[in-house]
Coordinates of C-alpha atoms and ligand atoms in Angstrom, one line a residue:
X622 CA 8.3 26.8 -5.7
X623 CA 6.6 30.1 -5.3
X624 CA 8.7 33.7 -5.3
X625 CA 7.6 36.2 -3.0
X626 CA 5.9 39.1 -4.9
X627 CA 8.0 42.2 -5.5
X628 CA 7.7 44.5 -2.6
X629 CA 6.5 47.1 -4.7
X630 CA 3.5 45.5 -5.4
X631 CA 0.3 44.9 -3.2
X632 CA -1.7 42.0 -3.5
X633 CA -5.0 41.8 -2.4
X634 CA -5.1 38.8 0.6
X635 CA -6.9 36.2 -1.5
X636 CA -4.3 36.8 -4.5
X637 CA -1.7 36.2 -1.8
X638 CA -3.0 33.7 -0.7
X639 CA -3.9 31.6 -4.1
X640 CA 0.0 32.3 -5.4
X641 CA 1.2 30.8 -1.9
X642 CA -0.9 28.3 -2.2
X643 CA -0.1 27.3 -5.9
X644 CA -3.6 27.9 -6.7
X645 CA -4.8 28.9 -10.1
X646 CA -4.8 32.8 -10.7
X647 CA -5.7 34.8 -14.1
X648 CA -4.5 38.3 -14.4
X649 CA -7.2 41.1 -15.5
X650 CA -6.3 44.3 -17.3
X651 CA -7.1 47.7 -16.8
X652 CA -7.1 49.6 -19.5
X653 CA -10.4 47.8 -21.2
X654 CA -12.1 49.3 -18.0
X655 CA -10.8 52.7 -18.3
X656 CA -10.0 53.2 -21.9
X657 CA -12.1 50.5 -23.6
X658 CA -15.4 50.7 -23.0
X659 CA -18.1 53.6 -22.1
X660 CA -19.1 53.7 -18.4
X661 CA -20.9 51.5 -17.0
X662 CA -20.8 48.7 -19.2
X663 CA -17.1 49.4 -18.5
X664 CA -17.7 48.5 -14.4
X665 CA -20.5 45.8 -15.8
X666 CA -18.4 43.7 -17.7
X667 CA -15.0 44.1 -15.0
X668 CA -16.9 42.5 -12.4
X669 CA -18.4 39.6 -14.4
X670 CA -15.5 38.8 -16.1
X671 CA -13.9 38.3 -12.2
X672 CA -17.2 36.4 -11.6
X673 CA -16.5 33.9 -14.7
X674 CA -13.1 33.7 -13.6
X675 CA -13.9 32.9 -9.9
X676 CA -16.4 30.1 -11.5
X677 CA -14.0 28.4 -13.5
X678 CA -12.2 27.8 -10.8
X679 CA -9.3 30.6 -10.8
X680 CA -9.0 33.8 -8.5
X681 CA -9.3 36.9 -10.8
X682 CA -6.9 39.4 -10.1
X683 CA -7.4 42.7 -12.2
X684 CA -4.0 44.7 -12.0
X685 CA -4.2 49.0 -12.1
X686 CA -1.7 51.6 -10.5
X687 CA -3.9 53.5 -7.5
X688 CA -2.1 55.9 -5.9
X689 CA 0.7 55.5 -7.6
X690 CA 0.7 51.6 -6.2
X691 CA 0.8 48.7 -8.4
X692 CA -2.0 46.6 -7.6
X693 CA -2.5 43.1 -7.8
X694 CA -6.5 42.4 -7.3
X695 CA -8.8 45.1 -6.2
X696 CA -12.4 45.9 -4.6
X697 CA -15.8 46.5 -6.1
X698 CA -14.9 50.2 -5.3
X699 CA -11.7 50.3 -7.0
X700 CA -13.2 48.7 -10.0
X701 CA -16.0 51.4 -10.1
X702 CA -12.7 54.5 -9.4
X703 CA -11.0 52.9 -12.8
X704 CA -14.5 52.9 -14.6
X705 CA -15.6 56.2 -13.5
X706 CA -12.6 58.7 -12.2
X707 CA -11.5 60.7 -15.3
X708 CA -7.9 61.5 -13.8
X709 CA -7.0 57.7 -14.8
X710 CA -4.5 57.5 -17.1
X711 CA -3.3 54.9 -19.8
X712 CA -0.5 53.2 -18.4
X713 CA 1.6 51.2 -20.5
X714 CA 5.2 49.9 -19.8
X715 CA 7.1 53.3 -20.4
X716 CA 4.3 54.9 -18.1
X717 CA 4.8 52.9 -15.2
X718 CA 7.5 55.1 -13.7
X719 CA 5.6 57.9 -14.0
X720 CA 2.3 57.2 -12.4
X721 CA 4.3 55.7 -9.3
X722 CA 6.4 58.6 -9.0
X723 CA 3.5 61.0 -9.2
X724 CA 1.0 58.9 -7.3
X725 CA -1.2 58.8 -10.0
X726 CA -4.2 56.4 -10.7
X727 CA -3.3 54.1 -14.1
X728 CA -5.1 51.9 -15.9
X729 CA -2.4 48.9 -17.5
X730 CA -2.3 48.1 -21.1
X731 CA -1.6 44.6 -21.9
X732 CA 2.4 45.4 -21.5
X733 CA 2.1 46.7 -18.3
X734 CA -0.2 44.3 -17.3
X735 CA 2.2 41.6 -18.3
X736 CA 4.5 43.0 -16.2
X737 CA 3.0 43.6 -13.0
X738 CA 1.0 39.7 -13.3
X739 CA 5.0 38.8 -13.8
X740 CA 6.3 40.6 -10.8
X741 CA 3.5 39.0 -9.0
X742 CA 4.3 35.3 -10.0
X743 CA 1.0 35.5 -12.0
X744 CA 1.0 33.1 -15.6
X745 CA -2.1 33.4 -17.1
X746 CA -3.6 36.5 -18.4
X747 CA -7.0 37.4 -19.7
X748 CA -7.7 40.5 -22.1
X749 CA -9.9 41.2 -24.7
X750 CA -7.8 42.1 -28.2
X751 CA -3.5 43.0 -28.5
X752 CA -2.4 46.0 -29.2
X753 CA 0.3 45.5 -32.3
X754 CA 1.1 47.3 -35.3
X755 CA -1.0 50.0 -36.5
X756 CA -1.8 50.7 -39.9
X757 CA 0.4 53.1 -41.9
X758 CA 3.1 52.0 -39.3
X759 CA 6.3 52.2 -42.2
X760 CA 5.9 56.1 -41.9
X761 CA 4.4 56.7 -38.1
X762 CA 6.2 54.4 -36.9
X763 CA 3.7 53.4 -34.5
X764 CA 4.2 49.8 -32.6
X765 CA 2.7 49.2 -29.5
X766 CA 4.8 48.3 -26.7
X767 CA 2.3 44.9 -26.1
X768 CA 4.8 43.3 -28.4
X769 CA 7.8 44.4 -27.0
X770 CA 6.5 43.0 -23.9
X771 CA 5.4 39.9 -24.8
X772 CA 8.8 38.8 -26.6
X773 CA 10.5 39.1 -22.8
X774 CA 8.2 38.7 -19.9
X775 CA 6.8 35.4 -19.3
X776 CA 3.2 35.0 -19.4
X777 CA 0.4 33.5 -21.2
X778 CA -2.1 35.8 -23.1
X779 CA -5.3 34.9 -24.1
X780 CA -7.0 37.3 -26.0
X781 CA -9.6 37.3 -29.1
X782 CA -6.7 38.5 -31.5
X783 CA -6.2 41.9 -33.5
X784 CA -8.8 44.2 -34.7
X785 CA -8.4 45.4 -38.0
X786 CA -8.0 48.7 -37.1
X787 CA -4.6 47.4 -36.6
X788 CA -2.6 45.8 -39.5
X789 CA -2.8 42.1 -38.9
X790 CA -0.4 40.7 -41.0
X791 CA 2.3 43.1 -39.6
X792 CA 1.7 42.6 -36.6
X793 CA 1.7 38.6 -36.8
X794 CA 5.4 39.0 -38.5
X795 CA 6.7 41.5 -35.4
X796 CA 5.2 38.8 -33.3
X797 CA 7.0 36.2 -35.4
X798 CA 10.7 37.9 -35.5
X799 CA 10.3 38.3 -31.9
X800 CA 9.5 34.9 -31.0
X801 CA 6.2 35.2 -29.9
X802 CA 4.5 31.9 -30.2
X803 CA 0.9 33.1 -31.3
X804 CA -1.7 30.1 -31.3
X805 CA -5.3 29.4 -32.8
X806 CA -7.2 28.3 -29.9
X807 CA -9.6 25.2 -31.9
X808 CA -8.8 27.2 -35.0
X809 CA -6.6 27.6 -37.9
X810 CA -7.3 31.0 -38.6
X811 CA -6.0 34.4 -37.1
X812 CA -9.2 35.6 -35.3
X813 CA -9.9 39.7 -35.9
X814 CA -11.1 40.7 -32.4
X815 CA -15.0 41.0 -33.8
X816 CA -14.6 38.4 -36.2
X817 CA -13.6 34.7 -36.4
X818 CA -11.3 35.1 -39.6
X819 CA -9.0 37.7 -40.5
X820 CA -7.5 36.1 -43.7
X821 CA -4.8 35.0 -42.0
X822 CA -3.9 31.8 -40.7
X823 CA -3.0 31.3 -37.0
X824 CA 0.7 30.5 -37.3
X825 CA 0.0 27.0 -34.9
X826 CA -3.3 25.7 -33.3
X827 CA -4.0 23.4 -30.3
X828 CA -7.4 22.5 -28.9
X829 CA -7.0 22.0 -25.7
X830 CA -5.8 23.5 -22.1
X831 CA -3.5 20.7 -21.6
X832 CA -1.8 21.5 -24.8
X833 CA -1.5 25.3 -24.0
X834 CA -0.2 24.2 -20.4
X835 CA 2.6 22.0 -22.2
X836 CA 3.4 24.9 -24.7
X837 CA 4.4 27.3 -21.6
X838 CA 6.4 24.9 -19.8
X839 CA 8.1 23.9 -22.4
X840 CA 9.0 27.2 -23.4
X841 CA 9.9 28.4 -19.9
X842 CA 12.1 25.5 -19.4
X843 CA 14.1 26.1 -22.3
X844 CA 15.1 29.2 -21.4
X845 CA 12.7 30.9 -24.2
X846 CA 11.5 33.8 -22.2
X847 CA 8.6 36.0 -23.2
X848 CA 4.9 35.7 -23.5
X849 CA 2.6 33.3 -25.6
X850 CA -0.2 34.8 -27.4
X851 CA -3.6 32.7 -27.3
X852 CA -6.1 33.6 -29.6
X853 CA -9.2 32.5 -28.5
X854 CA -11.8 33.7 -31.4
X855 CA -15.3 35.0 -30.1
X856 CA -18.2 32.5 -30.1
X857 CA -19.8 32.3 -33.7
X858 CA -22.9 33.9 -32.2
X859 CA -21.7 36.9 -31.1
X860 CA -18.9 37.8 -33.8
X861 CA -19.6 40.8 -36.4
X862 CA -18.1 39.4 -39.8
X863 CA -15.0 41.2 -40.6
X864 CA -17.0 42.5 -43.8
X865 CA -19.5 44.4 -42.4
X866 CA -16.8 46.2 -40.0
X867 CA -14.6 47.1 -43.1
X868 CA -16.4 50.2 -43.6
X869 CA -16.8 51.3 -39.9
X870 CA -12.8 50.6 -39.4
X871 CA -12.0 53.0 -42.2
X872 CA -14.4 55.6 -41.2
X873 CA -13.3 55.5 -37.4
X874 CA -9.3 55.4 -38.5
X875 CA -10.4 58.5 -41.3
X876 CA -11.8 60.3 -38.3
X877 CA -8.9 59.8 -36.2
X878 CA -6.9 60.8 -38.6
X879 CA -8.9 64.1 -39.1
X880 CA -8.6 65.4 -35.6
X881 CA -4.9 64.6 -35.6
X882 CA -5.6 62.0 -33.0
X883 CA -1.6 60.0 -32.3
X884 CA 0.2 58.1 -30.2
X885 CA -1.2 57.1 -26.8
X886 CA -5.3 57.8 -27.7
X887 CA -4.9 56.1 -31.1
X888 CA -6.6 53.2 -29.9
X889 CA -8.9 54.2 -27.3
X890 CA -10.4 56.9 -29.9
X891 CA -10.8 54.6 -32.6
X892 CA -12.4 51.7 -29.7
X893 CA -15.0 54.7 -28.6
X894 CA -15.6 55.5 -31.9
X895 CA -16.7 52.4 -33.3
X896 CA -18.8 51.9 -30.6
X897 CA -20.8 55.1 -31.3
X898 CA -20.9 54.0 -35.6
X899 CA -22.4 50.9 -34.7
X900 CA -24.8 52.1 -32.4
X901 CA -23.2 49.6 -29.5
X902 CA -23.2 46.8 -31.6
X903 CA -19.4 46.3 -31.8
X904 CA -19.5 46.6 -27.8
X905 CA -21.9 43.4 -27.4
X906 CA -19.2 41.8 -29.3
X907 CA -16.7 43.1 -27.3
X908 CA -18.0 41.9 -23.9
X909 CA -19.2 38.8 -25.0
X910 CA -15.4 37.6 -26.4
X911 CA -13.8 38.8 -23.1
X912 CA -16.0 36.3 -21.6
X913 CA -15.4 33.9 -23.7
X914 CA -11.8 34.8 -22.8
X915 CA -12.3 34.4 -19.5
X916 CA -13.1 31.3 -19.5
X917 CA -10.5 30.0 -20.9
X918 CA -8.0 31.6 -19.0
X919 CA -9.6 30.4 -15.9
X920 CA -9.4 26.6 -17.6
X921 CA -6.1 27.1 -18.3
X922 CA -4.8 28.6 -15.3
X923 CA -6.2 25.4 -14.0
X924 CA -4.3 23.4 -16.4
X925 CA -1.0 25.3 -15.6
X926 CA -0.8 24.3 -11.9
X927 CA -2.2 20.9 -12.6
X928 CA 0.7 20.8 -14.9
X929 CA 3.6 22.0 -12.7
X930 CA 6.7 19.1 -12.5
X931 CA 7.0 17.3 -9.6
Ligands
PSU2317 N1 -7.5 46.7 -28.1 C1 -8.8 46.5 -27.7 N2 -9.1 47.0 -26.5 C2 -8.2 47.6 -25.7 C3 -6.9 47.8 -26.1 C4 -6.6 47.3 -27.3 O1 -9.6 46.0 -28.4 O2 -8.6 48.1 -24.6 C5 -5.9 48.4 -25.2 C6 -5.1 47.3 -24.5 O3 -4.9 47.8 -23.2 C7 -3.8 47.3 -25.3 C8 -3.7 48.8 -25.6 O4 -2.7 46.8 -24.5 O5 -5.0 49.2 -25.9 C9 -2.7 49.0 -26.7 O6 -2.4 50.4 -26.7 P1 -1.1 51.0 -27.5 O7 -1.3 50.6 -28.9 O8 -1.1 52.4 -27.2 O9 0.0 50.2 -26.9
MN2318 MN1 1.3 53.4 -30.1

């Protein structure tokens, strides 16, 4: 049975249209575009990952606040404004009111994305690592509202796990106290974002779409609301091991730390700088793994509808 989107939200016709229809749709975020990646790999990879999307089968629908309007799929031209237009801010859930009262143009975080892909009746969403909790969190006190978000709003998040610039193993037991299901896509480790392996293990692991379909109506019919997190690990090919990114990590968090950089441009600092220490090898990786990503979201949004009861 489909909801009608909330009126504060604008949908782009085809995204209408595919919801109505019960065909599949996978959410895109914004804040890889704007805060992620340098221009114009940034615009690049946005419209290839819709591309990927569109040929697995799904209707992309990247989500940003223009004009202080939450939007829900958007033009070649809007994708090229969040690339390009400096005035875009980071949007993440406790920004939200803000950009809409002021008009603003906002890129969404994985939490705000969540949200507005929720509003929208939208299940599956496609992003390239979580947020979590940082390093040296027991005295900054820094948690990112992506886990917040995904212990309450109901949507499926496939993503290429944690970088190390965050601490993993934190992060994995905030995820855990606040019932987060977080699953190894074909693996039993935790993948780290650039790397297959984190030294943690995935806390479950399925291998197929069907199974991740299953997981998300089971948990929706039992009254377990909140997000599933599916980590989908880049291809072996394309992954930096996590040892020769140890150094890099603690240089780029150092230099953070020198400038005095906190809060909000924490991880959109650290994301730019590693880029520029490894000569734009890290942001190979990057793209590549949101593909990957995108794939699989597409498969399983597929798998979702083909799954629905009835
Ligand atoms: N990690 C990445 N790339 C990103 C982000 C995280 O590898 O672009 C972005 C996502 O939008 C994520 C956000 O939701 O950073 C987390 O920011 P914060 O820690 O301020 O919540
Ligand atoms: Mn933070």
């Amino acid at each position: 049975m489909m909801t009608e989107p909330h009126p504060m939200l604008r949908l782009t016709a085809e995204v209408r249209a595919a919801l109505a229809d019960g065909r599949p749709v996978v959410a895109l975020e914004s804040t890889i575009i704007s805060h992620g990646m340098p221009y114009p790999d940034n615009v690049a990879m946005a419209r290839e990952v819709e591309r990927i999307v569109r040929d697995g089968g799904a209707v992309p629908a990247t989500i940003a606040v223009l004009g202080g309007i939450p939007r829900v799929g958007l033009s070649a031209d809007e994708l090229e404004t969040l690339a390009s237009d400096p005035s875009v801010v980071k949007v993440s859930i406790r920004d939200l009111p803000h950009v809409v009262a002021t008009s603003g143009h906002g890129a969404t975080t994985v939490a705000a994305t969540m949200r507005l892909a929720a509003l929208a009746g939208i299940a599956v969403f496609v992003t390239g690592g979580l947020g979590g909790v940082h390093r040296g969190a027991e005295s900054s006190m820094d948690i990112s509202a992506d886990m917040t978000e995904l212990s309450q709003t109901d949507v499926a998040v496939v993503s290429a796990g944690v970088k190390s610039i965050l601490d993993i193993g934190r992060t994995l037991e905030v995820l855990e106290t606040l019932g987060v299901p977080v699953v190894g896509f074909g693996t039993d480790e935790f993948p780290s974002f650039f790397s297959r392996s984190s030294g943690f293990a995935a806390p479950m692991r399925v291998d197929t779409v069907g199974e991740l379909a299953a997981m998300m109506r089971a948990k929706w019919a039992l009254g377990l609301h909140g997000g599933i997190s599916v980590a989908n690990p880049v291809p072996v090919a394309d992954e930096v091991p996590a040892a020769e990114l140890a150094d890099t990590i603690d240089r780029a968090l150092a230099d953070a730390d020198a400038h005095g950089i906190r809060g909000k441009d924490i991880t959109p600092y650290l994301l730019g700088r590693i880029v520029e220490l490894t000569d734009g090898r890290s942001l190979a990786t990057n793209i590549a793994l949101v593909r990957n990503n995108a794939r699989l979201g597409a498969a399983l949004a597929r798998a979702y509808v083909a799954s629905a009861p009835g």
